[in-house]
Amino acid sequence: MILSPPAVIHLVAGARPNFMKIAPLYKALSAEAEYFCPQIVHTGQHYDLNMSETFFREFQLPEPDLYLGVGSGSHAQQTAKVITAYEEICLRQPPQLTVVVGDVNSTMACAITAKKLNLPVAHLEAGLRSYDRTMPEEINRVITDTIADILWTPSPDADDNLKREGVSENRIRRVGNIMIDTLRMNETAIESRKKYLEFGVEPKRYGVMTLHRPSNVDRREPLESIVDAVRTCSERLPIVFLIHPRTKHRLEEFGLRRDLERGPNVHWAEPQGYVDFLSLVSNSAFVVTDSGGIQEETTVLNIPCLTLRENTERPITIQQGTNELIRPDTLADCLSRILDGKWKQGTVPDLWDGYTSARIVRHLKEIIAGSVA
Ligand code: UD1
């Protein structure tokens, strides 16, 4: 792979969990203007103020250099729209490298587009596997990793997964967890924010809940069991429920919104910005979620994380961190263990230290040095 300075590098972001992954990398690359010219490509997969724009403001990112405006749709529609729009851009002004992050539809779509035009691709957060191919993100991860030239991994299990799939070691570089760079960059703001006050709850005396996986919310039955379990738990401890648009639509469609509102202590709110959300999490007694990234943030913050899923692509958060996979019918028991102080204490995985973007910059400079030698 050849990179010549200043290398135009596209940083692709489409959905909420992508913005916190590109922010530290954009800053680290921008600080080395002699070598790199990073450009933000926003696909428009997420477009609501509180799912997208808020994060640009909070992380002090400039307006995206390129905005594809694809919006919502079925998987095929969304993927096809990103591919079509990104191809036009790559044909007009090809980057030297396309960096895709995470596992959303935009990640896979831009990786496919760039590779079909023979442009180099790097995948940040490579190698994670849930081994559950009913999960759309698993398909995105497998396809992206199969075609990307550079696989930047967060943890040893990711390296092992890739090696088992026959990926040659020279494509894999363990750089650590980029989300923790973002966490460290915003630590002071998070510590001084007391968002819980707005919900009338006390520190360490409430839980935070987020929910959006299709397997939990798209059918009435699983969503109803979750609503029942959460309502019961809220009798013991208040729950702050930050509702993703997908979940809000489903709760209304299935007529479950009122059931949850009847819970004595369920506080509803829109999805939060980054600092507000992490302020809520870091002061909470526990988090109930089906998100990927939150399993990692709670591990670093040492907050019990109850993941409402049958599997996780982030097993290190269970083996080393504070995470456990749960079902609606085990939620009450988990809450008892937390209230009795019996939840496990976690440790922070190696290289989840705030220096992942610095390691990526070093790697890219090595490639430049090799290219110009
Ligand atoms: C997507 C990602 C998921 C990620 C999640 C974080 C895929 C396959 N899934 O799921 O991995 O964890 O983002 O949120 O890429 N909507 C809005 N406003 C928006 C965006 C979406 O109202 O700004 C609504 C629309 O009704 C849309 C639905 O949410 O149809 C789902 O959005 P979509 O991007 O398809 O998937 P997510 O569930 O958000």
Coordinates of C-alpha atoms and ligand atoms in Angstrom, one line a residue:
M1 CA 0.0 0.0 0.0
I2 CA 1.3 3.4 -0.9
L3 CA 0.6 6.6 1.0
S4 CA 2.3 9.9 0.0
P5 CA 2.1 13.0 2.2
P6 CA -0.1 14.9 2.6
A7 CA -2.4 11.8 2.2
V8 CA -6.1 12.5 1.8
I9 CA -7.8 10.1 4.2
H10 CA -11.6 9.7 4.3
L11 CA -13.0 9.0 7.7
V12 CA -16.4 7.5 7.2
A13 CA -19.2 8.0 9.8
G14 CA -22.8 7.3 9.4
A15 CA -24.6 6.4 12.6
R16 CA -24.3 7.6 16.2
P17 CA -21.7 5.1 17.4
N18 CA -19.4 6.1 14.6
F19 CA -19.0 9.8 15.6
M20 CA -17.1 9.1 18.8
K21 CA -14.8 6.8 16.9
I22 CA -13.7 9.2 14.2
A23 CA -13.4 12.3 16.5
P24 CA -10.1 11.4 18.2
L25 CA -8.6 10.1 14.9
Y26 CA -9.7 13.2 13.0
K27 CA -7.9 15.4 15.6
A28 CA -4.8 13.2 15.7
L29 CA -4.5 13.2 11.9
S30 CA -5.2 17.0 11.6
A31 CA -2.4 17.7 14.0
E32 CA 0.0 16.2 11.5
A33 CA -1.0 18.4 8.5
E34 CA 2.4 17.7 6.8
Y35 CA 1.5 14.0 6.5
F36 CA -2.3 13.8 6.5
C37 CA -5.3 15.6 5.2
P38 CA -8.3 13.9 6.9
Q39 CA -11.8 14.5 5.4
I40 CA -15.0 13.5 7.2
V41 CA -17.5 11.6 5.1
H42 CA -20.9 11.6 6.7
T43 CA -23.3 9.2 5.0
G44 CA -26.4 10.6 6.6
Q45 CA -27.5 7.1 7.9
H46 CA -28.4 9.0 11.2
Y47 CA -29.7 12.5 10.7
D48 CA -31.7 13.6 13.8
L49 CA -30.1 16.4 15.8
N50 CA -29.6 14.2 18.8
M51 CA -28.4 11.2 16.8
S52 CA -25.8 13.1 14.7
E53 CA -25.3 16.9 14.8
T54 CA -25.0 17.1 18.6
F55 CA -21.8 15.0 18.4
F56 CA -20.1 17.2 15.9
R57 CA -20.7 20.2 18.2
E58 CA -19.6 18.3 21.3
F59 CA -16.4 16.9 19.8
Q60 CA -15.7 20.2 18.1
L61 CA -15.6 18.5 14.7
P62 CA -16.0 20.7 11.6
E63 CA -18.9 20.2 9.3
P64 CA -18.5 17.0 7.3
D65 CA -16.4 17.6 4.2
L66 CA -18.7 15.3 2.3
Y67 CA -22.3 14.5 3.2
L68 CA -24.1 11.7 1.4
G69 CA -27.6 12.3 2.9
V70 CA -28.8 8.7 2.5
G71 CA -31.3 8.6 5.4
S72 CA -33.3 5.6 6.6
G73 CA -34.5 2.7 4.6
S74 CA -34.3 -1.1 4.5
H75 CA -30.9 -2.6 4.7
A76 CA -30.7 -3.0 1.0
Q77 CA -31.9 0.5 0.3
Q78 CA -29.6 2.1 2.8
T79 CA -26.6 0.1 1.7
A80 CA -27.3 0.7 -2.0
K81 CA -27.7 4.4 -1.5
V82 CA -24.4 4.7 0.4
I83 CA -22.6 2.7 -2.2
T84 CA -24.0 4.8 -5.1
A85 CA -23.3 8.1 -3.4
Y86 CA -19.8 7.2 -2.2
E87 CA -18.8 5.8 -5.5
E88 CA -19.5 9.2 -7.2
I89 CA -17.3 10.9 -4.6
C90 CA -14.4 8.4 -5.0
L91 CA -14.5 8.6 -8.8
R92 CA -14.4 12.4 -8.6
Q93 CA -11.8 12.8 -5.9
P94 CA -10.3 9.5 -4.9
P95 CA -8.8 9.4 -1.4
Q96 CA -5.5 7.7 -0.7
L97 CA -7.1 5.7 2.1
T98 CA -10.7 5.2 3.3
V99 CA -11.1 4.5 7.0
V100 CA -14.3 2.9 8.1
V101 CA -15.2 2.3 11.8
G102 CA -17.4 0.0 13.7
D103 CA -20.0 -2.2 12.1
V104 CA -23.0 -0.2 10.8
N105 CA -24.4 -0.4 7.3
S106 CA -22.4 2.7 6.2
T107 CA -19.1 0.9 7.3
M108 CA -19.7 -2.0 5.0
A109 CA -21.1 0.0 2.2
C110 CA -18.1 2.4 2.0
A111 CA -15.6 -0.4 2.4
I112 CA -17.2 -2.2 -0.6
T113 CA -17.3 0.9 -2.7
A114 CA -13.6 1.9 -2.1
K115 CA -12.3 -1.7 -2.7
K116 CA -14.3 -2.1 -5.9
L117 CA -12.4 1.0 -7.1
N118 CA -9.1 -0.5 -5.9
L119 CA -8.7 2.1 -3.2
P120 CA -7.1 1.0 0.1
V121 CA -9.4 0.5 3.1
A122 CA -8.6 0.4 6.8
H123 CA -11.1 -0.9 9.3
L124 CA -11.0 0.5 12.8
E125 CA -12.5 -1.9 15.4
A126 CA -11.8 -4.9 13.2
G127 CA -12.0 -8.6 14.3
L128 CA -15.0 -8.4 16.6
R129 CA -17.4 -11.4 16.2
S130 CA -20.6 -12.4 17.9
Y131 CA -20.8 -15.5 15.7
D132 CA -24.5 -14.7 15.2
R133 CA -25.2 -14.1 11.6
T134 CA -28.8 -13.1 12.3
M135 CA -27.3 -9.8 13.6
P136 CA -27.0 -7.3 10.8
E137 CA -23.8 -5.9 12.3
E138 CA -22.1 -9.3 12.2
I139 CA -22.6 -9.4 8.4
N140 CA -21.1 -5.9 8.2
R141 CA -18.1 -6.9 10.3
V142 CA -17.3 -10.1 8.4
I143 CA -17.6 -8.5 5.0
T144 CA -15.6 -5.4 5.9
D145 CA -12.8 -7.4 7.5
T146 CA -12.6 -9.8 4.6
I147 CA -11.9 -6.9 2.1
A148 CA -10.1 -4.3 4.2
D149 CA -6.3 -3.9 3.7
I150 CA -5.6 -2.8 7.2
L151 CA -7.4 -4.3 10.3
W152 CA -6.9 -2.2 13.4
T153 CA -8.1 -4.3 16.3
P154 CA -9.1 -3.4 19.9
S155 CA -8.2 -6.6 21.8
P156 CA -6.4 -10.0 21.5
D157 CA -9.7 -11.9 20.9
A158 CA -10.2 -9.8 17.7
D159 CA -6.7 -10.8 16.5
D160 CA -7.5 -14.4 17.2
N161 CA -10.8 -14.3 15.3
L162 CA -9.2 -12.8 12.3
K163 CA -6.3 -15.4 12.3
R164 CA -8.8 -18.2 12.6
E165 CA -10.5 -16.8 9.4
G166 CA -7.2 -17.1 7.6
V167 CA -6.3 -13.4 7.6
S168 CA -2.5 -12.9 7.3
E169 CA -0.8 -11.3 10.2
N170 CA 0.6 -8.4 8.2
R171 CA -2.9 -7.0 7.7
I172 CA -3.6 -7.0 11.5
R173 CA -2.4 -4.3 13.9
R174 CA -3.6 -4.1 17.4
V175 CA -4.1 -0.5 18.3
G176 CA -6.5 -0.6 21.2
N177 CA -9.9 0.8 21.8
I178 CA -10.5 4.2 20.1
M179 CA -13.7 4.8 22.2
I180 CA -11.5 5.2 25.3
D181 CA -9.6 8.0 23.6
T182 CA -12.9 9.9 23.3
L183 CA -13.7 9.1 26.9
R184 CA -10.4 10.4 28.1
M185 CA -10.7 13.5 26.0
N186 CA -14.1 14.3 27.6
E187 CA -13.3 13.1 31.1
T188 CA -13.3 16.5 32.8
A189 CA -16.5 17.6 31.2
I190 CA -18.1 14.3 32.1
E191 CA -17.0 14.5 35.8
S192 CA -18.3 18.0 36.2
R193 CA -21.7 17.4 34.6
K194 CA -24.4 16.3 37.0
K195 CA -27.1 15.2 34.5
Y196 CA -28.8 12.9 37.0
L197 CA -30.1 16.0 38.9
E198 CA -32.5 16.7 35.9
F199 CA -34.2 13.4 36.5
G200 CA -34.6 13.9 40.3
V201 CA -32.5 10.8 41.1
E202 CA -29.6 10.3 43.4
P203 CA -26.1 9.2 42.4
K204 CA -25.6 5.4 42.5
R205 CA -29.4 5.1 43.2
Y206 CA -30.7 4.7 39.7
G207 CA -30.1 2.6 36.5
V208 CA -29.7 3.8 32.9
M209 CA -31.3 1.9 30.1
T210 CA -30.8 2.0 26.3
L211 CA -32.4 -0.4 23.8
H212 CA -32.4 -0.6 20.0
R213 CA -31.4 -4.0 18.7
P214 CA -33.9 -5.3 16.1
S215 CA -33.9 -8.7 18.0
N216 CA -35.2 -6.9 21.1
V217 CA -37.5 -4.3 19.8
D218 CA -38.8 -5.2 16.4
R219 CA -41.2 -7.9 17.6
R220 CA -43.8 -7.4 20.2
E221 CA -43.0 -10.5 22.4
P222 CA -39.4 -9.7 23.4
L223 CA -40.1 -6.0 23.8
E224 CA -43.0 -6.8 26.0
S225 CA -41.0 -9.1 28.3
I226 CA -38.4 -6.4 28.6
V227 CA -41.0 -3.7 29.4
D228 CA -42.4 -6.0 32.1
A229 CA -39.0 -6.7 33.7
V230 CA -38.0 -3.1 33.7
R231 CA -41.3 -2.0 35.2
T232 CA -40.9 -4.5 38.0
C233 CA -37.3 -3.4 38.6
S234 CA -38.2 0.3 38.7
E235 CA -40.2 -0.5 41.9
R236 CA -36.8 -1.0 43.6
L237 CA -34.7 1.6 41.8
P238 CA -35.5 4.4 39.4
I239 CA -34.6 3.7 35.7
V240 CA -33.6 6.5 33.3
F241 CA -34.6 5.2 29.9
L242 CA -33.1 7.0 26.9
I243 CA -35.1 6.0 24.0
H244 CA -33.7 5.4 20.5
P245 CA -36.0 6.4 17.6
R246 CA -36.4 2.8 16.5
T247 CA -37.5 1.7 20.0
K248 CA -39.8 4.7 20.4
H249 CA -41.6 3.8 17.1
R250 CA -42.0 0.2 18.2
L251 CA -43.2 0.9 21.7
E252 CA -45.9 3.1 20.2
E253 CA -46.7 0.7 17.4
F254 CA -47.2 -2.2 19.9
G255 CA -49.1 0.0 22.4
L256 CA -46.5 -0.7 25.0
R257 CA -45.5 2.9 25.8
R258 CA -48.3 3.3 28.3
D259 CA -47.3 0.0 30.1
L260 CA -43.8 1.4 30.7
E261 CA -45.1 4.8 31.7
R262 CA -47.1 3.1 34.4
G263 CA -43.8 1.9 35.9
P264 CA -43.5 3.9 39.2
N265 CA -40.0 5.2 38.5
V266 CA -39.3 5.1 34.8
H267 CA -37.9 8.4 33.6
W268 CA -38.2 8.8 29.8
A269 CA -35.9 10.9 27.7
E270 CA -34.6 11.4 24.2
P271 CA -31.2 10.0 23.3
Q272 CA -28.6 12.2 25.0
G273 CA -25.4 13.9 23.8
Y274 CA -22.1 12.2 24.6
V275 CA -21.1 14.1 27.8
D276 CA -24.7 14.0 29.2
F277 CA -25.0 10.3 28.5
L278 CA -21.6 9.4 30.1
S279 CA -22.4 11.6 33.1
L280 CA -25.6 9.6 33.6
V281 CA -23.7 6.3 33.2
S282 CA -20.8 7.1 35.4
N283 CA -23.1 8.2 38.3
S284 CA -25.5 5.2 37.9
A285 CA -25.7 2.0 39.9
F286 CA -26.0 -0.1 36.7
V287 CA -26.7 0.1 33.0
V288 CA -29.1 -2.1 31.1
T289 CA -28.3 -2.1 27.4
D290 CA -28.1 -4.0 24.1
S291 CA -25.5 -1.6 22.6
G292 CA -22.0 -2.6 21.7
G293 CA -20.0 0.4 22.7
I294 CA -21.7 0.9 26.1
Q295 CA -20.4 -2.6 27.2
E296 CA -16.9 -1.2 26.7
E297 CA -17.5 2.2 28.4
T298 CA -19.0 0.6 31.5
T299 CA -16.0 -1.7 31.7
V300 CA -13.7 1.2 31.8
L301 CA -15.9 3.2 34.2
N302 CA -16.3 0.1 36.4
I303 CA -20.2 0.3 36.3
P304 CA -22.1 -3.0 36.2
C305 CA -23.4 -3.6 32.7
L306 CA -26.4 -5.9 32.1
T307 CA -26.5 -6.7 28.4
L308 CA -29.9 -7.9 27.1
R309 CA -28.5 -10.1 24.4
E310 CA -27.7 -13.8 23.8
N311 CA -24.2 -13.1 22.7
T312 CA -21.6 -10.3 22.4
E313 CA -18.9 -9.5 19.9
R314 CA -17.1 -7.9 22.9
P315 CA -16.4 -11.0 25.1
I316 CA -13.5 -9.3 26.8
T317 CA -16.0 -7.0 28.6
I318 CA -17.4 -10.1 30.3
Q319 CA -14.1 -12.0 30.9
Q320 CA -12.3 -8.9 32.2
G321 CA -14.9 -6.2 32.6
T322 CA -18.1 -5.5 34.4
N323 CA -20.5 -6.9 31.7
E324 CA -22.8 -9.9 31.8
L325 CA -25.3 -11.2 29.3
I326 CA -28.8 -11.3 30.7
R327 CA -32.4 -12.1 29.8
P328 CA -35.5 -10.2 30.9
D329 CA -36.3 -12.9 33.4
T330 CA -32.8 -12.6 35.0
L331 CA -32.9 -8.8 35.3
A332 CA -34.4 -8.8 38.8
D333 CA -31.8 -11.3 40.2
C334 CA -29.0 -9.1 38.7
L335 CA -30.4 -6.1 40.3
S336 CA -30.4 -7.9 43.7
R337 CA -26.7 -8.8 43.2
I338 CA -25.9 -5.2 42.4
L339 CA -27.8 -3.8 45.4
D340 CA -26.1 -6.3 47.7
G341 CA -22.7 -5.2 46.4
K342 CA -22.0 -8.6 44.9
W343 CA -21.4 -7.6 41.3
K344 CA -18.0 -8.4 39.9
Q345 CA -15.2 -5.8 39.8
G346 CA -13.7 -5.4 36.4
T347 CA -10.2 -4.5 35.1
V348 CA -9.5 -2.4 32.1
P349 CA -8.2 -4.3 29.0
D350 CA -4.7 -3.6 27.7
L351 CA -4.5 -0.7 25.3
W352 CA -7.8 0.8 26.3
D353 CA -5.8 3.7 27.5
G354 CA -6.6 6.8 25.4
Y355 CA -3.6 6.4 23.0
T356 CA -5.2 4.4 20.2
S357 CA -5.3 7.3 17.7
A358 CA -1.6 8.0 18.4
R359 CA -0.8 4.4 17.6
I360 CA -2.8 4.6 14.4
V361 CA -0.9 7.8 13.4
R362 CA 2.3 6.0 14.1
H363 CA 1.2 3.0 11.9
L364 CA 0.3 5.3 9.0
K365 CA 3.6 7.2 9.3
E366 CA 5.4 3.8 9.0
I367 CA 3.4 3.2 5.8
I368 CA 4.3 6.6 4.4
A369 CA 8.0 6.0 5.3
G370 CA 7.9 2.7 3.5
S371 CA 6.2 4.3 0.5
V372 CA 8.7 7.1 0.1
A373 CA 11.8 5.0 0.9
Ligands
UD1_1 C1 -27.9 1.6 13.6 C2 -26.8 0.5 13.4 C3 -26.5 -0.2 14.8 C4 -26.1 0.9 15.8 C5 -27.2 1.9 15.8 C6 -26.9 3.0 16.8 C7 -26.9 -0.8 11.3 C8 -27.3 -2.1 10.7 N1 -27.3 -0.6 12.6 O1 -29.1 1.0 14.0 O2 -25.4 -1.1 14.6 O3 -25.9 0.3 17.0 O4 -27.4 2.5 14.5 O5 -28.0 3.8 16.9 O6 -26.3 0.0 10.7 N2 -34.1 6.9 12.8 C9 -34.5 8.2 13.2 N3 -33.5 9.2 13.2 C10 -32.2 9.0 12.8 C11 -31.9 7.7 12.5 C12 -32.8 6.7 12.5 O7 -35.6 8.5 13.5 O8 -31.4 9.9 12.9 C13 -35.1 5.9 12.9 C14 -35.7 5.6 11.5 O9 -37.0 5.2 11.7 C15 -34.9 4.4 11.1 C16 -34.7 3.6 12.4 O10 -34.5 4.7 13.4 O11 -35.6 3.6 10.2 C17 -33.5 2.8 12.4 O12 -32.3 3.5 11.9 P1 -31.1 2.6 11.2 O13 -29.9 3.5 11.0 O14 -31.6 1.8 10.1 O15 -30.7 1.6 12.3 P2 -30.4 1.7 13.9 O16 -31.5 0.9 14.6 O17 -30.3 3.1 14.4

